[in-house]
Every structure is written in C-alpha cells, then in structure tokens.
Short mmCIF file of C-alpha atoms in Angstrom, two decimals:
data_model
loop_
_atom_site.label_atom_id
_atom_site.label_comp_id
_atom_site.label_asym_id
_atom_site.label_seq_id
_atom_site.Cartn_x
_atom_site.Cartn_y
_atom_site.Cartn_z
CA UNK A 1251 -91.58 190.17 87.33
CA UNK A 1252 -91.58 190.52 91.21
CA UNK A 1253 -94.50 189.07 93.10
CA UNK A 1254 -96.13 189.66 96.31
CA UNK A 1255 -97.50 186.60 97.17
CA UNK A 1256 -100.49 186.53 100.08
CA UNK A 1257 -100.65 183.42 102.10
CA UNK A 1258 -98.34 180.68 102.64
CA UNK A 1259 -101.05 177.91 103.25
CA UNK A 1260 -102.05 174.73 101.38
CA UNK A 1261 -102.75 177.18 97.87
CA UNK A 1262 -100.52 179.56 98.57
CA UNK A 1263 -97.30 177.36 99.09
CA UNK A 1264 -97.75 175.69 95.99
CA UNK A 1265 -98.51 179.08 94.38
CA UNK A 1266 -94.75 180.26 95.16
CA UNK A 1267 -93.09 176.90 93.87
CA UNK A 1268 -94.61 176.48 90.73
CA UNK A 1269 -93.46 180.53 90.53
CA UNK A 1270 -90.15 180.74 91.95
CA UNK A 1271 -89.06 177.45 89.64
CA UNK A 1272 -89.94 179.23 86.66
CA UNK A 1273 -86.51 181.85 87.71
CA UNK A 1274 -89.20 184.48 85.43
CA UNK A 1275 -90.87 185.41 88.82
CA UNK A 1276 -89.22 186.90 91.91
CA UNK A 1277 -92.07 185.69 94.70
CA UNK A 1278 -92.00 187.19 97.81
CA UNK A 1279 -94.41 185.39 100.02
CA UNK A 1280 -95.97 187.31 103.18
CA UNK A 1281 -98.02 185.72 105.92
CA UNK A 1282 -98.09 186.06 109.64
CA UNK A 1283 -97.35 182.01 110.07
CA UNK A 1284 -93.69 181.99 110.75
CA UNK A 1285 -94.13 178.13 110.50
CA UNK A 1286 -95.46 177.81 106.91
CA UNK A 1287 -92.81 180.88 105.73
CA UNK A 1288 -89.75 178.69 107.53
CA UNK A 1289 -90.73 175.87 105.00
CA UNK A 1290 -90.59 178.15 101.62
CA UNK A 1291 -87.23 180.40 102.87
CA UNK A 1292 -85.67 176.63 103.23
CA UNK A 1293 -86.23 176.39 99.46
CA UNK A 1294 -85.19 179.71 98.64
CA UNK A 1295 -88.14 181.39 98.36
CA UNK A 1296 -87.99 185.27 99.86
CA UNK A 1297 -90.80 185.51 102.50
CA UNK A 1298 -91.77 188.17 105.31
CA UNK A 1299 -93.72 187.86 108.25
CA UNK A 1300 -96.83 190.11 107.81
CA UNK A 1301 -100.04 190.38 109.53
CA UNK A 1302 -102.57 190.93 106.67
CA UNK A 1303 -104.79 192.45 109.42
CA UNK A 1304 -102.27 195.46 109.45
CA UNK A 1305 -102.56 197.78 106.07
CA UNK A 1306 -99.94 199.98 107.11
CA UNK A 1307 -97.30 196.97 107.13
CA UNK A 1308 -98.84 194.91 104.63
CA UNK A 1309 -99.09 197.76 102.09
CA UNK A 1310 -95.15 198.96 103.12
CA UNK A 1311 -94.23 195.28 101.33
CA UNK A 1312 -96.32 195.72 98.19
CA UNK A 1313 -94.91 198.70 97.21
CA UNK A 1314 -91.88 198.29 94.77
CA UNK A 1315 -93.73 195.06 93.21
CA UNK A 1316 -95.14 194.30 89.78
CA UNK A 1317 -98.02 192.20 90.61
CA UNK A 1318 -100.38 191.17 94.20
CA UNK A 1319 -101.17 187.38 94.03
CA UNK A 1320 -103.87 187.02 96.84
CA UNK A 1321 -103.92 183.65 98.17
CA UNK A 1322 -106.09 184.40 100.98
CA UNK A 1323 -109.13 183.96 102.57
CA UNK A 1324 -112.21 184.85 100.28
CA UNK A 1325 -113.18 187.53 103.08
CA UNK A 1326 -109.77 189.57 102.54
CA UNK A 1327 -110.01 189.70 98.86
CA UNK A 1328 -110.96 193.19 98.81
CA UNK A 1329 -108.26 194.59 101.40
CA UNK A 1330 -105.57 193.11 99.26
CA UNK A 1331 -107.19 194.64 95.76
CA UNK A 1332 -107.56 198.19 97.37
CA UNK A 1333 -103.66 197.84 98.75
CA UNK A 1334 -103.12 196.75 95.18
CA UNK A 1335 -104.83 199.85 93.71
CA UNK A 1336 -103.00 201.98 96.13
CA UNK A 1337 -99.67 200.55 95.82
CA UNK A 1338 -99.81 200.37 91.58
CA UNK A 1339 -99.55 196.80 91.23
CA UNK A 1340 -101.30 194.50 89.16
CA UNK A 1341 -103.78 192.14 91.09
CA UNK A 1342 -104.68 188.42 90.69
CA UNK A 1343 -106.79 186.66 92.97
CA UNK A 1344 -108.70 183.38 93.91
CA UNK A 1345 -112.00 184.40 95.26
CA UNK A 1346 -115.19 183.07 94.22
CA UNK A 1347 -117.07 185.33 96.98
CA UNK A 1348 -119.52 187.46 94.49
CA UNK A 1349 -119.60 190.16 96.56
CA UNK A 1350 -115.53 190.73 96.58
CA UNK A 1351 -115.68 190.20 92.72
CA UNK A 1352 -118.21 193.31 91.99
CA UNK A 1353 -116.10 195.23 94.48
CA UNK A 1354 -113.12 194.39 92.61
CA UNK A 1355 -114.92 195.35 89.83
CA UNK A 1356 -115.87 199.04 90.99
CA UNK A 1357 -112.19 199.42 91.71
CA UNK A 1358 -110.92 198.57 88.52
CA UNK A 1359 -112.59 201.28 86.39
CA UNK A 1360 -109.85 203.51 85.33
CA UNK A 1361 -107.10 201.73 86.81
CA UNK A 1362 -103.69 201.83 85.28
CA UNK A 1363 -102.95 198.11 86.63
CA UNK A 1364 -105.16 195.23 85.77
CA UNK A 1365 -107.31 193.57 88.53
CA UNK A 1366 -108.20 189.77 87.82
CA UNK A 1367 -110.02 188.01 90.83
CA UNK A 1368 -111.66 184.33 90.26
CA UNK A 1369 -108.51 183.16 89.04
CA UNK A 1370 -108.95 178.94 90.45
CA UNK A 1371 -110.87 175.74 89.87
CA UNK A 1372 -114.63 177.57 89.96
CA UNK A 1373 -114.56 180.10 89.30
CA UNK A 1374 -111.88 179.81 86.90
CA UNK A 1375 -111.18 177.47 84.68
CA UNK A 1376 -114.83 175.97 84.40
CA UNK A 1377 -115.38 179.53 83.22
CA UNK A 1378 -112.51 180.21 80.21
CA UNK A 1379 -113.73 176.35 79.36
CA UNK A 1380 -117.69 176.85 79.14
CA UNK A 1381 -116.65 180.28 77.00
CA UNK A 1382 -114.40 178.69 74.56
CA UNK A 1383 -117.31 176.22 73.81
CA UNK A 1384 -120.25 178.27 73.86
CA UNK A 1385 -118.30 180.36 71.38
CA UNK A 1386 -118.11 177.99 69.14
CA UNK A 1387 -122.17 177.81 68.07
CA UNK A 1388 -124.20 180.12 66.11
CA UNK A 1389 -126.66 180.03 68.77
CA UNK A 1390 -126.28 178.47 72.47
CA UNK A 1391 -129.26 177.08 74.09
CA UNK A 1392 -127.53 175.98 77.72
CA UNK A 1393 -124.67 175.44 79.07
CA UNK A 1394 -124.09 173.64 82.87
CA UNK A 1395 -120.81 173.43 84.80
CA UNK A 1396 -120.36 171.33 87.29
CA UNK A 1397 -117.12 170.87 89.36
CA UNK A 1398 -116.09 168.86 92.20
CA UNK A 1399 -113.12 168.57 94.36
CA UNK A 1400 -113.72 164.78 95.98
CA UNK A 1401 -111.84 162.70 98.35
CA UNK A 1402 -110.77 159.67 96.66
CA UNK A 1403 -111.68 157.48 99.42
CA UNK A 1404 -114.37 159.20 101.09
CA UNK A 1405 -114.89 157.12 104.64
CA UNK A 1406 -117.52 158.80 106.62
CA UNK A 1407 -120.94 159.93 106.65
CA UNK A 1408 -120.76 163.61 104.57
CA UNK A 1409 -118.31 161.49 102.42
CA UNK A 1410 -116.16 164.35 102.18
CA UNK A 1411 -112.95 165.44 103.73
CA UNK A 1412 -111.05 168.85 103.70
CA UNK A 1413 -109.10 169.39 100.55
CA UNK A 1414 -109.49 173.34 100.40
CA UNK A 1415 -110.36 176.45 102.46
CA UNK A 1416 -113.40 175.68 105.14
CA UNK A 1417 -114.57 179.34 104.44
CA UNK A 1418 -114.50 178.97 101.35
CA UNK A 1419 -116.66 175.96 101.04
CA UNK A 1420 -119.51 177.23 103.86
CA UNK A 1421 -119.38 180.76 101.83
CA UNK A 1422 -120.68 178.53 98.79
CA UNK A 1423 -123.02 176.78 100.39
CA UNK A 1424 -124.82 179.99 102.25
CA UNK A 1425 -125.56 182.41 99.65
CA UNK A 1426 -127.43 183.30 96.68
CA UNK A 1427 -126.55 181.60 93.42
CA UNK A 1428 -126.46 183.55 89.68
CA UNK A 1429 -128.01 181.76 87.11
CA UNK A 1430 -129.76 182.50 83.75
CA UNK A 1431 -133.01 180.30 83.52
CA UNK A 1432 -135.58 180.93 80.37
CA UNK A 1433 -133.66 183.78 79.76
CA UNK A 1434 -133.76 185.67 82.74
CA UNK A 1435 -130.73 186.56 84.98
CA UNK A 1436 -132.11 184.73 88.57
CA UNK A 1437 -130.97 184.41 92.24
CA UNK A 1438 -131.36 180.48 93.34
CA UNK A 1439 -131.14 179.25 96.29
CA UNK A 1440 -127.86 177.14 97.55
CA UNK A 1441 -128.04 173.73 97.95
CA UNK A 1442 -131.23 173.03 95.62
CA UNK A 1443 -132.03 172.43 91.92
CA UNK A 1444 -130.32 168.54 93.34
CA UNK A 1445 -129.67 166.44 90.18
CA UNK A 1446 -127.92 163.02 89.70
CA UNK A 1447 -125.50 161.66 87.03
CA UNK A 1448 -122.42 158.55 86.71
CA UNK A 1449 -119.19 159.16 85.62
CA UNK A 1450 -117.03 156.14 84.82
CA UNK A 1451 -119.28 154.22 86.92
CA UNK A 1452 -119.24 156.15 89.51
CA UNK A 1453 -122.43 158.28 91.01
CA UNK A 1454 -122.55 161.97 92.17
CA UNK A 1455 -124.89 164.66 92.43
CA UNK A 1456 -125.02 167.84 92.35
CA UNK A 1457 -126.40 171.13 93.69
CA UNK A 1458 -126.21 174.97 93.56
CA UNK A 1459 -123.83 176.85 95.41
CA UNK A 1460 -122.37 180.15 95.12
CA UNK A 1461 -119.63 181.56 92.68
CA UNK A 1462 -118.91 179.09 90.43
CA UNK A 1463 -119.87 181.12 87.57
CA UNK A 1464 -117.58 184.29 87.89
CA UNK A 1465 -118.67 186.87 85.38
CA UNK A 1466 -120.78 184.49 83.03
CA UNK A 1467 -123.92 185.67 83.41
CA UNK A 1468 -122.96 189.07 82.69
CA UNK A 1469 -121.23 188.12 79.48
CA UNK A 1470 -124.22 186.00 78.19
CA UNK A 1471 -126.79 188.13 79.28
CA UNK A 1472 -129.37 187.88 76.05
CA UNK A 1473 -127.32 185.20 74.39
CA UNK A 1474 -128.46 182.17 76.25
CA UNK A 1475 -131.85 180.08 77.56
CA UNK A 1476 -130.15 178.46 80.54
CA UNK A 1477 -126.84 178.60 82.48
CA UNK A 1478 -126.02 177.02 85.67
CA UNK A 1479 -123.19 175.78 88.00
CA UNK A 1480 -123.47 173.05 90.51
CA UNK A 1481 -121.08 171.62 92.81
CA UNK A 1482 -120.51 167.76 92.51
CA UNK A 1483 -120.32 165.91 95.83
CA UNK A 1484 -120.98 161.76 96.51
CA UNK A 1485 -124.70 161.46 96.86
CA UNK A 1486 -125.90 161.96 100.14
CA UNK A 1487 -124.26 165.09 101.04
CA UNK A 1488 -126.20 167.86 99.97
CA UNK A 1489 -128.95 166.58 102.81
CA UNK A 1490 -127.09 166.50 105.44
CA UNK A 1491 -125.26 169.66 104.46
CA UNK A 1492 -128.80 171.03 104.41
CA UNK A 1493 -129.83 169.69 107.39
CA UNK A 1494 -126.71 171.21 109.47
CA UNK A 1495 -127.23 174.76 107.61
CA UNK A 1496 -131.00 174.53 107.80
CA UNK A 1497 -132.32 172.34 110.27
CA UNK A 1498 -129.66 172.80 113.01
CA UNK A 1499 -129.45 176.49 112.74
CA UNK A 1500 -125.57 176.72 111.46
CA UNK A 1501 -126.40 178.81 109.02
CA UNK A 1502 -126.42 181.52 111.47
CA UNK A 1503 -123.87 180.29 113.68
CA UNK A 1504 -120.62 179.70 110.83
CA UNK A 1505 -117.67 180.30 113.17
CA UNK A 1506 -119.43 176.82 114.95
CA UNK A 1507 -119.82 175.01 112.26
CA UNK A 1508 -116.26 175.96 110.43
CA UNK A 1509 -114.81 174.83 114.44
CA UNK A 1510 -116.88 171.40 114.21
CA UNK A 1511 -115.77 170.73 110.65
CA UNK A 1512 -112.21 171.35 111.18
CA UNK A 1513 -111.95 169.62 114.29
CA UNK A 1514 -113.90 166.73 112.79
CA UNK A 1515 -112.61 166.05 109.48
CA UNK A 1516 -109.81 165.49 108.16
CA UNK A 1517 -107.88 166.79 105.71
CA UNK A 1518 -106.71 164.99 102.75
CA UNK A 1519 -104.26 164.80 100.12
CA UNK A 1520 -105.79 161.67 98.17
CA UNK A 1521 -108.33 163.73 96.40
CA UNK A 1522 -109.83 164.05 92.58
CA UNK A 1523 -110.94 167.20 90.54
CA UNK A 1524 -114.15 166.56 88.14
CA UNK A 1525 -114.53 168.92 85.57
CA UNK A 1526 -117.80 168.69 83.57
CA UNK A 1527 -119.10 170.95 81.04
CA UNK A 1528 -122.04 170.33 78.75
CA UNK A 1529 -122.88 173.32 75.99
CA UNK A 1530 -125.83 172.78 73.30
CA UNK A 1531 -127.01 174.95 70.91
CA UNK A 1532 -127.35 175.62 66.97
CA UNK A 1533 -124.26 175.23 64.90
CA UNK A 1534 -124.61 175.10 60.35
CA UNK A 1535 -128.75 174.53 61.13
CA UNK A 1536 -128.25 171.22 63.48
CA UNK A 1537 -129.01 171.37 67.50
CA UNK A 1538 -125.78 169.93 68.62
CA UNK A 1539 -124.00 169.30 71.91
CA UNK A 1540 -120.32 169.20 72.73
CA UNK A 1541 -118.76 167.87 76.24
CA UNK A 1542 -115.71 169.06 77.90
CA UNK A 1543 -115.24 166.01 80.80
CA UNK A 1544 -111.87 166.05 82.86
CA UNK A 1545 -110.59 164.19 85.76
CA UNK A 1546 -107.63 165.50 88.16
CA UNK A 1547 -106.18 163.54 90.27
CA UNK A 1548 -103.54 163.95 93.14
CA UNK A 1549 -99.94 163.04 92.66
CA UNK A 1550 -97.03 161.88 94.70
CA UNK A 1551 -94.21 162.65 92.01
CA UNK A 1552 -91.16 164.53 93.01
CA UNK A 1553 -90.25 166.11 96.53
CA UNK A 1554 -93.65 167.86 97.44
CA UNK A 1555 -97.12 166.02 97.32
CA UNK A 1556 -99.64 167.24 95.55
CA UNK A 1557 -103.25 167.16 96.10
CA UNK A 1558 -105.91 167.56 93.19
CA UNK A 1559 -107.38 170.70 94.37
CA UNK A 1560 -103.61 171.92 94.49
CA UNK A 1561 -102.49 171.26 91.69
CA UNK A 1562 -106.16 172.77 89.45
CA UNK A 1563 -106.38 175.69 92.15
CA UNK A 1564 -102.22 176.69 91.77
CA UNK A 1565 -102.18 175.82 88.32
CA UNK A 1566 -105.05 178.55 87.35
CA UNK A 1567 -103.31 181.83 89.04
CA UNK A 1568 -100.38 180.83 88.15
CA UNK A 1569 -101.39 180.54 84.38
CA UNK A 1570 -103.07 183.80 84.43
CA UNK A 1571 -100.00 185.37 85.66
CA UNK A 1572 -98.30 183.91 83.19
CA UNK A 1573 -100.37 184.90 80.34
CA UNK A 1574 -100.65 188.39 81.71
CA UNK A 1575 -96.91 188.36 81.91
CA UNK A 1576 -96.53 187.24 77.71
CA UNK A 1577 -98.82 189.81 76.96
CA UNK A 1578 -101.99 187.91 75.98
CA UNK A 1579 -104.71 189.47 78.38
CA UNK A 1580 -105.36 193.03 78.75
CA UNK A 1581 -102.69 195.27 80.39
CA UNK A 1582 -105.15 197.26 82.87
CA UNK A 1583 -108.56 197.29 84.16
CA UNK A 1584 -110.97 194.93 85.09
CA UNK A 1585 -110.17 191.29 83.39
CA UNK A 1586 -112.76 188.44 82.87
CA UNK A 1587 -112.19 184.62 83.00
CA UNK A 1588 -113.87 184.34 80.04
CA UNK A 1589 -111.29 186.74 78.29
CA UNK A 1590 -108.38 184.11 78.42
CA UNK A 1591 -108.49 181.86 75.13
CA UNK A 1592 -108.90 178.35 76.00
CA UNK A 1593 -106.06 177.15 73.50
CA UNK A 1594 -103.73 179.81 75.60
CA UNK A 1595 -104.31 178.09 78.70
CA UNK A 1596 -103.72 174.57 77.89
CA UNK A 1597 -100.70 175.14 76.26
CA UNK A 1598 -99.18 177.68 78.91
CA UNK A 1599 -96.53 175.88 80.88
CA UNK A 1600 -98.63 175.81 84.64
CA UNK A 1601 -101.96 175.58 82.22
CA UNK A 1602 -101.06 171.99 80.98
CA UNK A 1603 -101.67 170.74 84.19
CA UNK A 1604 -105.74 170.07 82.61
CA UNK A 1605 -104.05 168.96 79.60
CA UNK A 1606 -102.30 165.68 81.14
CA UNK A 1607 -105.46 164.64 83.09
CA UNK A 1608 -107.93 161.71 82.22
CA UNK A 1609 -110.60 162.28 79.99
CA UNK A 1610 -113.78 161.01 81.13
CA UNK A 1611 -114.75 157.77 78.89
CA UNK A 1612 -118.46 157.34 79.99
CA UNK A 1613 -121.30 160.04 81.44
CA UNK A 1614 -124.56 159.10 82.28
#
C-alpha cells in the first residue's frame, strides 16, 4: 500500500517507522523541514521536501498513492482531505479540531475513497473504547472519558510540559465543547464542569475541552442521559490556564501565547498517557457499571525513544490504516471511530500498544 505521509515532526516521524518496518507500507514522507526528512531518508524511509502551503506541489506528490496520512497541524486538516478527494486517495487523519471533522464529513458523501479524521489518543481511541462498552448494556445511562497526556515529573507551576502539538492543545482549550447532558445534545464551555479524582494515589482533575469526543454525540443521540470528555491535568492547572486565556486576554491573542509557551516550556519525553472510561447503565434488569482504566507510559527500548503521547498518538493511525488495509472498516466514505471493533484494535499489531500498558489498580 503506498503512503503519503504529511509531517515529519514528533507524530509524524514515528508515524513512518512503525509503517515502513511493517515492509506492507511504502511511506513516503513530505514536509518542508529538510532537517527532520534527513533523519527518516538515513533510515530508509522515501521523503520529499514539500511546502504544504503550496497545493499545486503538494497535490503533484499525492497523486499515484493509495492512502493520505495527515500528520499535520489541526488547522491543515482540511487542505490535505480536499487534495485527498482530488487526488483519489484514501484519507486518515489526526485532528480533533470539530470544525475540520464536519468538513471532512461534507466531503466524504459520495466519495469513492474513505475519509477517516480523529484517528489519535482523543479523539480516537477513548472513542472506539467508550463504544465497545456502552454497547455492551441494554440501556446506557452515562458514559465520561477522560484522557490525559502528563509529564511524569512535572517541575513547575502549570505542572505541565510539552509532549504534543501547542496548537493543538490551545485549540482545546478555546472552543466550544459537545456534550449530551439530560438528554440534550449541549455546547459547554472549555475549561469548566472542574472535577477531582486519585488514581493509584495520585490526584488529577479534570475539565472540558474541545474534541475529545469525535463523532459520539452524533451516534448516541437519543440513546444516552449524559456523555462527557474532560482532559486530565495535575490539579492546579485548569486556573491558571484560565486565568492566562481569560484574565490576561490570550484568548484573543494565541500566536502570543503559543510563542510564550514554547519558549517557556519544555518539551519532554518522560511523559504518561491516562486513559479512563466509566460507562453505567442497565444490563439483564441490574444498574451496573464497567471501567476501562489504562496507563501509558514512555519507553527507552530500542534505537529511538519513545514518549507516551508517541507511542498512543502513532499507534492509533497507524492501526486504522492497518485495519483499513485487512479489510475490516468500510472501503469508502465517511468512517467513524466508533465503527472500529474494540477487540480489532487491541489485537492489531500497532493496536497492542494499549494492550501491554498498566492497568489502573485503584480509582477514587
């Protein structure tokens, strides 16, 4: 199957090993960062130097190709699916902008190829997981997700550091959040509905942000009370989060705050993955609740590090591409999260990267 891969950065890289190691996939990675491409045409990886600002170019290197894996930036999600449409290639992405995802959507109707955006952590995974379990009652009362992508040894005063894209993370935080509450689809607000939990003896919280839900809401309209995702962070940094977006006026002034962040913080590769879905309903006449609990952490095996983040984010697209390739998801059109069988994914080969985590021994 031959691959155009977009982006060669901290996802993206990881994207076209896991890929190219497989010898089923022939990757061909484009970016216009001749430093990150010199680093994957070492291993043997094609790559070609393309500005994904240019169509004409970018669009010249699709054609011939099976399948578009977008590894970029949330905001060019919906360049790279049109190019796809255009070009007749198949389309896989790892957005969780909402916007991009109903676009996506719109161009998908009729299509000949198959177009499946939200392809990570959250949306993603969390999503085919809440599914598989909500499936499995007569009736479903609620169901939360809650995900977070942590440094392990958070130092400062956000206790955060960078272990993914800084757009995508402000995106999250700055817009409207789907939800079903009582019923009813809603909008809430990012960065409220704060709660508090432990796991393992640790404490978190969490809060609302954007995307984490994918097409959920949509596919349990009328069949559920309550549905929610929250991000997990240490406690403490939802307020100042909301007093930089809020109080400080960043909100309006993103490129700023991206700068300050980046410039700021540091990245990490010492970083864990919480996974945390709760579903409760009616199943044989008894209320009942079932827990799907997961810690990820980073590893240091073989040649190339590998953060948490990496490993859940790269292990989800490529696992849907892999699926899609064997013939288990649908050939064309627009294609859900929530239509990949949980079973599938664990045991696919990039897919059993959940499987060998830690399961969570204590929640409170």
């Amino acid at each position: 199957m031959k691959i155009a891969l977009l982006g060669a950065g901290h996802i993206g890289q990881t994207i076209a090993r896991l890929l190219h190691a497989t010898g089923d996939y022939q990757v061909t990675v484009l970016d216009k960062n001749p430093a990150y491409l010199k680093t994957l045409a070492a291993e043997g990886i094609a790559t070609a130097e393309v500005d994904s600002d240019h169509r004409g170019a970018l669009a010249a290197q699709l054609r011939g190709k099976d399948a578009v894996v977008n590894a970029l930036p949330y905001h060019l999600a919906i360049t790279a699916a049109e190019l796809a449409l255009e070009c007749g290639c198949h389309y896989f992405d790892l957005t969780e902008d909402v916007a991009a995802t109903k676009a996506i959507k719109e161009m998908a109707k009729g299509a000949r190829t198959a177009f499946m955006p939200q392809c990570g952590l959250a949306p993603g995974f969390i999503g085919i997981v809440a599914h598989h379990l909500a499936s499995g009652f007569d009736s479903v009362r609620d169901v939360q997700m809650r995900v977070g992508a942590l440094p392990a040894f958070p130092t400062n005063a956000l206790k955060y550091n960078l272990t993914w894209s800084v757009d995508g993370l402000i995106n999250e935080y700055c817009h409207p959040c789907e939800a079903i509450h009582e019923g009813e689809t809603i909008a809430a607000l990012p960065l409220e509905g704060l709660e508090h939990f432990s796991l393992d003896g640790t404490e978190y919280e969490a809060f609302n942000t954007s995307g984490g839900l994918g097409t959920l809401c949509e596919t349990w309209a009328g069949k559920v009370r309550n549905l929610d995702y929250k991000t997990v962070r240490y406690p403490g940094h939802r307020d100042l989060m909301q007093f930089l977006l809020g109080d400080l006026g960043l909100k309006g002034d993103q490129g700023n705050l991206k700068d300050i962040m980046r410039k700021s913080m540091p990245a990490t590769m010492q970083d864990v993955v919480l996974v945390f879905v709760t579903v409760s309903g009616m199943k044989n006449g008894v209320l009942l609740q079932e827990v799907f609990a997961r810690k990820i952490f980073a590893t240091r095996d073989g040649a190339q590090p590998l953060s948490a983040i990496q490993i859940t984010t790269a292990a989800g697209i490529c696992a849907a591409v892999d699926l899609f390739r064997e013939g288990k998801l649908p050939q064309s059109g627009f294609v859900r999260q929530e239509q990949v069988r949980l079973p599938d994914f664990l045991a696919n080969r990039f897919g059993s990267a959940y499987q060998q985590s830690r399961q969570v021994e204590s929640i409170s």
